[in-house]
Coordinates of C-alpha atoms and ligand atoms in Angstrom, one line a residue:
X1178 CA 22.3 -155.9 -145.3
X1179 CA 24.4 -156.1 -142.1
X1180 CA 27.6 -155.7 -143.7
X1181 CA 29.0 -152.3 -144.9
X1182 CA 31.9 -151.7 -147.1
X1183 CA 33.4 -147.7 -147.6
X1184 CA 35.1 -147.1 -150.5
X1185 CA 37.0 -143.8 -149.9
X1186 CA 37.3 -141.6 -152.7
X1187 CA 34.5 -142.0 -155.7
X1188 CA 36.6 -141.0 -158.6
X1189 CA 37.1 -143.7 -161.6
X1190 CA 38.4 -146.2 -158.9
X1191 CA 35.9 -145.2 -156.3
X1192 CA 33.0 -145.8 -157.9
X1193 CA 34.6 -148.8 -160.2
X1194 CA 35.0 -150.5 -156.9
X1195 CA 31.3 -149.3 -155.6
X1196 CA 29.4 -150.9 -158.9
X1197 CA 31.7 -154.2 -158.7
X1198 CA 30.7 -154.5 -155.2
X1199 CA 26.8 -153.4 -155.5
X1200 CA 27.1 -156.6 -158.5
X1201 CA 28.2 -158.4 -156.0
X1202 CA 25.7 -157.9 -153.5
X1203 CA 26.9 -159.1 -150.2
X1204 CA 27.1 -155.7 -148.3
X1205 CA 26.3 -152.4 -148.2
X1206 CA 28.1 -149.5 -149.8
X1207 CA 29.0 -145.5 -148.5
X1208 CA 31.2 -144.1 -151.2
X1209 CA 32.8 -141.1 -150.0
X1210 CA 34.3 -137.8 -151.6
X1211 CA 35.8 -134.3 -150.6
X1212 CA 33.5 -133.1 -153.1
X1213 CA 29.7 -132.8 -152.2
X1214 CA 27.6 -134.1 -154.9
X1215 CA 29.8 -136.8 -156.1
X1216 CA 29.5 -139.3 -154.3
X1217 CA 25.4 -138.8 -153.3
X1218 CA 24.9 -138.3 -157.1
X1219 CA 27.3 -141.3 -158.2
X1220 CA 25.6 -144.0 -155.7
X1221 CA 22.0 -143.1 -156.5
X1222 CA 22.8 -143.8 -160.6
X1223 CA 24.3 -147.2 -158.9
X1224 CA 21.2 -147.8 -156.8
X1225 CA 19.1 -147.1 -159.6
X1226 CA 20.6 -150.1 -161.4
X1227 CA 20.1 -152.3 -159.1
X1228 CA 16.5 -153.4 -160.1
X1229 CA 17.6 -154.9 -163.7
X1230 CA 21.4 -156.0 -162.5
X1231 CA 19.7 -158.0 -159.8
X1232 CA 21.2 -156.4 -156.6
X1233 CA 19.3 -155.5 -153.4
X1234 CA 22.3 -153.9 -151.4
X1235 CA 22.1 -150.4 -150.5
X1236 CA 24.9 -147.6 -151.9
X1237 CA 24.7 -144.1 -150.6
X1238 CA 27.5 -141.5 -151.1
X1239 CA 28.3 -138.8 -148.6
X1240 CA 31.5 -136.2 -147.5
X1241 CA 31.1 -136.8 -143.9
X1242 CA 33.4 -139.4 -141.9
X1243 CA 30.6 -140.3 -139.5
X1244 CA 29.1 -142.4 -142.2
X1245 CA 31.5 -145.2 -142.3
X1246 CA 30.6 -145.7 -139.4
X1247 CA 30.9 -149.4 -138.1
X1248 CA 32.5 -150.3 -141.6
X1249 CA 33.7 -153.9 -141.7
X1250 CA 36.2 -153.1 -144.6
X1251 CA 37.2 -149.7 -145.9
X1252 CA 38.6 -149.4 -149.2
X1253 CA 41.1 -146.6 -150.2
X1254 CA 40.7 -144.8 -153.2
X1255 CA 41.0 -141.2 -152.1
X1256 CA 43.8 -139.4 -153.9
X1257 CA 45.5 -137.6 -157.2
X1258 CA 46.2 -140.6 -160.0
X1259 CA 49.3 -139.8 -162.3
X1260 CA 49.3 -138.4 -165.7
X1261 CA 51.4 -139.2 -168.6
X1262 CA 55.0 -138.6 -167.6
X1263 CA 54.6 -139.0 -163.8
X1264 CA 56.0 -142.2 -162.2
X1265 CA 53.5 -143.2 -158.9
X1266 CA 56.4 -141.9 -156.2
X1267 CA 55.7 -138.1 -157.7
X1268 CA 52.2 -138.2 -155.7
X1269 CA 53.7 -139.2 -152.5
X1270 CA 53.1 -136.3 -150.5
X1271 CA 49.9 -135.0 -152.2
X1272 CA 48.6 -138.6 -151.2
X1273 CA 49.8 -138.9 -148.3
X1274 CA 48.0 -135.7 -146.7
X1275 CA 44.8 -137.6 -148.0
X1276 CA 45.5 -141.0 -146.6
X1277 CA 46.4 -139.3 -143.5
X1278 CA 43.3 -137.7 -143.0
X1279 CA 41.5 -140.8 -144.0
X1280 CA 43.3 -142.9 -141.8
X1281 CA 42.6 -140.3 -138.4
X1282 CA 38.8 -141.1 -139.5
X1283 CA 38.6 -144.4 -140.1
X1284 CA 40.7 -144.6 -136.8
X1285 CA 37.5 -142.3 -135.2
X1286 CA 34.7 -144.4 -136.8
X1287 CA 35.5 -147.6 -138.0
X1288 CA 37.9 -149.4 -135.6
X1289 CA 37.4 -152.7 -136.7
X1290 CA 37.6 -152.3 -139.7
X1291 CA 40.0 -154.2 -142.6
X1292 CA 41.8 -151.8 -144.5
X1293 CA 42.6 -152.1 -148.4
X1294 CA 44.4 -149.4 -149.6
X1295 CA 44.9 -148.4 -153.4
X1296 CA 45.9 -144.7 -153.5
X1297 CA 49.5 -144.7 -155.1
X1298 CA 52.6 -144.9 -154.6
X1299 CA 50.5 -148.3 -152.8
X1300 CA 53.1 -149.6 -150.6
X1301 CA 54.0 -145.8 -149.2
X1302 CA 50.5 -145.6 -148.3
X1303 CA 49.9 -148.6 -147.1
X1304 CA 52.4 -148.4 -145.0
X1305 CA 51.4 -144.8 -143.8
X1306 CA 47.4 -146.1 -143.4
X1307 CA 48.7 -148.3 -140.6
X1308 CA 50.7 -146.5 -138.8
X1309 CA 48.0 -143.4 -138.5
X1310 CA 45.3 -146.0 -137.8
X1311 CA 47.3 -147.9 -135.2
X1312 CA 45.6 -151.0 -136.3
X1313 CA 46.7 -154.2 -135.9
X1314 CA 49.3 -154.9 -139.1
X1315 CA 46.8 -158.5 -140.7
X1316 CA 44.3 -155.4 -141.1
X1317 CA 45.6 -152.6 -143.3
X1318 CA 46.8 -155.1 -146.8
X1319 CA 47.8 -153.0 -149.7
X1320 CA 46.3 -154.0 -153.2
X1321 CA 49.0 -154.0 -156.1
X1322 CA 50.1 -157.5 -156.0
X1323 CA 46.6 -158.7 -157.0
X1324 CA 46.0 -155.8 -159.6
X1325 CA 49.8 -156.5 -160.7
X1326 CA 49.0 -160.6 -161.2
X1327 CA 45.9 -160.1 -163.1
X1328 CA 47.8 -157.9 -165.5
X1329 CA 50.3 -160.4 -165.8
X1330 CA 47.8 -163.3 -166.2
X1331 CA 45.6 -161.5 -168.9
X1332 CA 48.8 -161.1 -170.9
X1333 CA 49.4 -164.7 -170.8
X1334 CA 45.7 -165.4 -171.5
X1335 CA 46.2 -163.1 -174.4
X1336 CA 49.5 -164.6 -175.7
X1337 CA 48.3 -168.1 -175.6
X1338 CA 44.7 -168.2 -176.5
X1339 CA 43.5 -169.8 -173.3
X1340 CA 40.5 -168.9 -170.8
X1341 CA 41.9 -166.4 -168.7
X1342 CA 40.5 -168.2 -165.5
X1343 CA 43.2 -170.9 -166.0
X1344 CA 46.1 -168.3 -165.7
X1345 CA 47.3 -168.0 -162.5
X1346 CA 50.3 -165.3 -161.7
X1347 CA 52.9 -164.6 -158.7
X1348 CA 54.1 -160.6 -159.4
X1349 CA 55.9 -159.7 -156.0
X1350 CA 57.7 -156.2 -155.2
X1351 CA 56.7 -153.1 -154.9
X1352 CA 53.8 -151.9 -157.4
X1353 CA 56.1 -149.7 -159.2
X1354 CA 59.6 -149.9 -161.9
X1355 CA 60.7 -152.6 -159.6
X1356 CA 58.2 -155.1 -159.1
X1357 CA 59.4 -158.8 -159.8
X1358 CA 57.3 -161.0 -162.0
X1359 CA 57.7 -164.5 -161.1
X1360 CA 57.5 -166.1 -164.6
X1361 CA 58.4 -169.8 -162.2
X1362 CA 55.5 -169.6 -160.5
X1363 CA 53.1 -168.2 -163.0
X1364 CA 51.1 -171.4 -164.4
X1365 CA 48.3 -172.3 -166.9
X1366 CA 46.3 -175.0 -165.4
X1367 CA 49.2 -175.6 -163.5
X1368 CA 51.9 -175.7 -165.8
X1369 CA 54.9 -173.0 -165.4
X1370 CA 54.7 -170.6 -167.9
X1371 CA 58.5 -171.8 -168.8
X1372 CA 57.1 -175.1 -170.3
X1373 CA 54.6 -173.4 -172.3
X1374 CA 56.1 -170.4 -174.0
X1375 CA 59.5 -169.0 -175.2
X1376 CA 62.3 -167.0 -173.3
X1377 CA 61.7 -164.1 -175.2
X1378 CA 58.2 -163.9 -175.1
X1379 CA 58.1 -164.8 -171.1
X1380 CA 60.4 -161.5 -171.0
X1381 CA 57.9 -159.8 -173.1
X1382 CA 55.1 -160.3 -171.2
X1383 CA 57.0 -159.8 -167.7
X1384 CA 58.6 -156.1 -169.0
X1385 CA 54.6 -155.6 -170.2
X1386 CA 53.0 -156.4 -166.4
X1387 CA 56.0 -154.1 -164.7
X1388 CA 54.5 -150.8 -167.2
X1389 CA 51.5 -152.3 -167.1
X1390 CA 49.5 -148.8 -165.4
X1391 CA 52.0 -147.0 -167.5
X1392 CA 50.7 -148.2 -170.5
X1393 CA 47.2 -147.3 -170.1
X1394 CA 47.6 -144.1 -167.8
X1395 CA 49.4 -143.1 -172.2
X1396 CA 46.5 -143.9 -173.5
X1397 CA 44.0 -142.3 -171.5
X1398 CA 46.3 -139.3 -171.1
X1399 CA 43.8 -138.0 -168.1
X1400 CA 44.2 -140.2 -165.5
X1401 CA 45.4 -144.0 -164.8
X1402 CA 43.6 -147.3 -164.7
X1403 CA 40.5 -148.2 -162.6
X1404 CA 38.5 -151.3 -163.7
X1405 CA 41.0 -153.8 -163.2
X1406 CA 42.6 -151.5 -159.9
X1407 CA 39.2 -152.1 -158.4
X1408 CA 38.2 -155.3 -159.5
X1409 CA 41.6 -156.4 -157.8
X1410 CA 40.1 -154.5 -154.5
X1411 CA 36.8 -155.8 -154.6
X1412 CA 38.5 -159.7 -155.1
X1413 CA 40.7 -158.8 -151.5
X1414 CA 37.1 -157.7 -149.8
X1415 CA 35.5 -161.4 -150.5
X1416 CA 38.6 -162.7 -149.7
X1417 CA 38.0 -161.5 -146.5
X1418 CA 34.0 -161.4 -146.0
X1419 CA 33.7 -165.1 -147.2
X1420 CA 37.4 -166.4 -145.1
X1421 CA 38.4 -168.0 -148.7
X1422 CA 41.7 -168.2 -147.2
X1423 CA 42.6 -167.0 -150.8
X1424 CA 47.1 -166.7 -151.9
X1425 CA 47.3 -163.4 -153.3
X1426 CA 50.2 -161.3 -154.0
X1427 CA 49.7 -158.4 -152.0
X1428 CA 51.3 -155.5 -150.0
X1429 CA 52.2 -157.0 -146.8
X1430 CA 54.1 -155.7 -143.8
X1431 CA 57.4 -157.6 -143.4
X1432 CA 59.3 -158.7 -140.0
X1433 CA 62.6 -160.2 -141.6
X1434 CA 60.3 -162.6 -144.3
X1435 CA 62.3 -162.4 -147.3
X1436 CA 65.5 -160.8 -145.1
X1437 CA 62.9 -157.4 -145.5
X1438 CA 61.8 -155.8 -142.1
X1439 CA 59.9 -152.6 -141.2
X1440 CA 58.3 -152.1 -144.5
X1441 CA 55.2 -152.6 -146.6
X1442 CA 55.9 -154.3 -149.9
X1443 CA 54.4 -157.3 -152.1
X1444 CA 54.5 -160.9 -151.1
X1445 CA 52.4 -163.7 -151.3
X1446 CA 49.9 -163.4 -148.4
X1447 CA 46.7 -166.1 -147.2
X1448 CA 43.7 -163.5 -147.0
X1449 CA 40.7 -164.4 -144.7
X1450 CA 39.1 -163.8 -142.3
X1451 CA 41.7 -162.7 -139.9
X1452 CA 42.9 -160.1 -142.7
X1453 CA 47.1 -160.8 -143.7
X1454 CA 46.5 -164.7 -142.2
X1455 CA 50.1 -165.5 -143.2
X1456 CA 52.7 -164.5 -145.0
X1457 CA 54.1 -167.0 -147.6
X1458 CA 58.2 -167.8 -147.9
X1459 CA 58.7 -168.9 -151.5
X1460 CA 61.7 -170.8 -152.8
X1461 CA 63.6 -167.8 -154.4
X1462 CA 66.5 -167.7 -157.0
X1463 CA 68.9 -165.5 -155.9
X1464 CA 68.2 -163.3 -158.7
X1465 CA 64.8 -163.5 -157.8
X1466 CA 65.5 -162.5 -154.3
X1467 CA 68.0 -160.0 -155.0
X1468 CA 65.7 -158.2 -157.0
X1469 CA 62.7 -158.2 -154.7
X1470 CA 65.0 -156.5 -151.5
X1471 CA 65.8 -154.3 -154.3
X1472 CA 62.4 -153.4 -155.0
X1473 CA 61.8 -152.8 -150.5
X1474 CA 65.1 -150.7 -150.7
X1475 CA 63.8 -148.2 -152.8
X1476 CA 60.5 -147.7 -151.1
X1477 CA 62.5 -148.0 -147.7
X1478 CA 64.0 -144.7 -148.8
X1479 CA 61.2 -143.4 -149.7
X1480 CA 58.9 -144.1 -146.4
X1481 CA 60.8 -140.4 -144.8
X1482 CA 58.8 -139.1 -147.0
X1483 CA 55.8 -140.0 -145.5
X1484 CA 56.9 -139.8 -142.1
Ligands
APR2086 N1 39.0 -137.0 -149.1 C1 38.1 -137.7 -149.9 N2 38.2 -137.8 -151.2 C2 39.2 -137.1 -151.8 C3 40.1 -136.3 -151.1 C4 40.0 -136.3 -149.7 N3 40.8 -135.6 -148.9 N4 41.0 -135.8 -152.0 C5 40.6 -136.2 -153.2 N5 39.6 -137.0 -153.1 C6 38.8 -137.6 -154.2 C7 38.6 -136.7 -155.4 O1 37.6 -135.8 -155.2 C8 38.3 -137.8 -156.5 O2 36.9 -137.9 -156.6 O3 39.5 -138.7 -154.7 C9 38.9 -139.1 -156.0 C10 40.1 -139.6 -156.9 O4 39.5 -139.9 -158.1 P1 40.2 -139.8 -159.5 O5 40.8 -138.5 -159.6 O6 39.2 -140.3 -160.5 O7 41.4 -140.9 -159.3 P2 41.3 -142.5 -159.5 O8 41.6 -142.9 -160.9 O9 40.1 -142.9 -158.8 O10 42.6 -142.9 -158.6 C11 42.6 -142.8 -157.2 O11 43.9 -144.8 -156.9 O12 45.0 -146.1 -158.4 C12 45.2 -145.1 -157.6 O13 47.0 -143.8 -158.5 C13 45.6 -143.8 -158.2 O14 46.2 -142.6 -156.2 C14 45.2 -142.8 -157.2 C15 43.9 -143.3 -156.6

């Protein structure tokens, strides 16, 4: 194929991300690792399914940079996950060695290339992916909002008894404690969520989204979540191969939208071709609003860290 896609990092995200793309067969794969075996071992089991899951793209895994060479989108996984007890900001500087290395090569051998990060705290590291690479800021996008949406909208799916595909979610904020659910612009079939169900339950649901990665990084106990992480990823990379022009909720870099500047945090972006195509003012409460500068401030102190 003349598309490639390298997915840094094949750990439970890494690879989730590599076997939703191979299914979806409209580029190549390089899966890479820091340790050798890994990722070579990990993409030949994926290859190997190709034959009865009906996909002709190629995946290979390596541990060298000079392999993602000419990607047109990198995806990054790379980094430590939490364990039970550990909020996402305790792997801030762990993480952000990684990403920082990451970035200086992807800099080196993939200049074009769109950047979807997913290593945690997200919009720390989205924020320090960009300014490492240098690239413009439509083409580093950080992934939560999407993951934190599809929570959100499998909930409601779940509470209501409809077909998940009808769900539609707007979680904005940082992809931590402080991200804002939007219960007025969450919909089935188009109808707010506030015609169809009660206060209490709407609360419910909204409290369940915000721990959603909490909840299953308890029950797992060894790690955090990775299916729907990189199905949310892999959703952001067609966005962008195929120019759906798609409105996501995603970690976008802010110039005074929202009365927020200087930082990475969620909003609802247009994703095409072009990367961050726009970023989208909604109507805000001032509630509403006054929790989502809430949710930059805390990252806003937190961005020294990375620096
Ligand atoms: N370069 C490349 N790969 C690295 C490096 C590095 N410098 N350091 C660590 N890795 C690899 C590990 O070897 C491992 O295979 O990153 C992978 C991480 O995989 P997991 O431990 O399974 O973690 P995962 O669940 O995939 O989460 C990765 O995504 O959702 C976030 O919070 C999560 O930050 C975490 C990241």
């Amino acid at each position: 194929m003349n598309k490639k896609i390298a997915v840094i990092g094949a750990g439970n995200v890494g690879a989730s991300c590599a076997m939703y793309l191979a299914e979806a067969n409209f580029a190549d794969v390089v899966m890479l690792d820091i340790i050798d075996g890994v990722p070579q071992g990990k993409a030949l089991d994926l290859t190997q399914a190709g034959p009865v899951r009906g996909y002709n793209c190629m995946v290979t895994g390596t541990t060298k940079y000079k392999d993602i060479k000419g990607a047109d989108i990198v995806i990054m996984t790379a980094g430590f996950p939490r364990k039970p007890g550990m909020s996402r900001e305790d792997l801030i500087a762990k993480n952000a060695e990684i990403v920082g290395i990451a970035a200086k090569n992807i800099k080196k051998f993939a200049p074009k290339a769109f950047v979807i990060v997913v290593s945690n705290p997200l919009d720390l590291m989205t924020y320090h992916m960009q300014k490492v690479t240098g690239f413009p800021k439509n083409r580093v996008v950080g992934q939560a909002g999407v993951l934190d949406s599809i929570r959100m909208r499998a909930f409601i799916a779940m509470e209501l008894g409809v077909a998940m595909s009808d769900t539609n979610a707007m979680v904005l904020g940082g992809h931590g404690d402080t991200m804002v659910p939007l219960p007025r612009y969450t919909t089935v079939a188009g109808v707010p969520i506030t015609e169809l169900m009660p206060k209490d339950r709407i609360k419910a649901i909204s409290e369940r989204t915000k721990g959603g990665g909490g909840e299953i990084v308890k029950l797992l106990k060894t790690g955090s979540a990775y299916y729907a992480p990189a199905a949310a990823a892999v959703d952001m990379c067609k966005a962008i191969f195929n120019d759906e022009k798609k409105v996501l909720p995603a970690s976008a870099f802010l110039s005074g939208q929202y009365g927020i500047k200087d930082i990475y945090i969620g909003v609802p972006v247009v994703l095409g071709a072009k990367g961050v195509e726009k970023i989208l003012e909604l109507k805000l409460t001032k509630s509403e609003l006054k929790a989502l500068q809430g949710s930059a401030a805390t990252y806003k102190k937190l961005i020294k860290v990375v620096k």
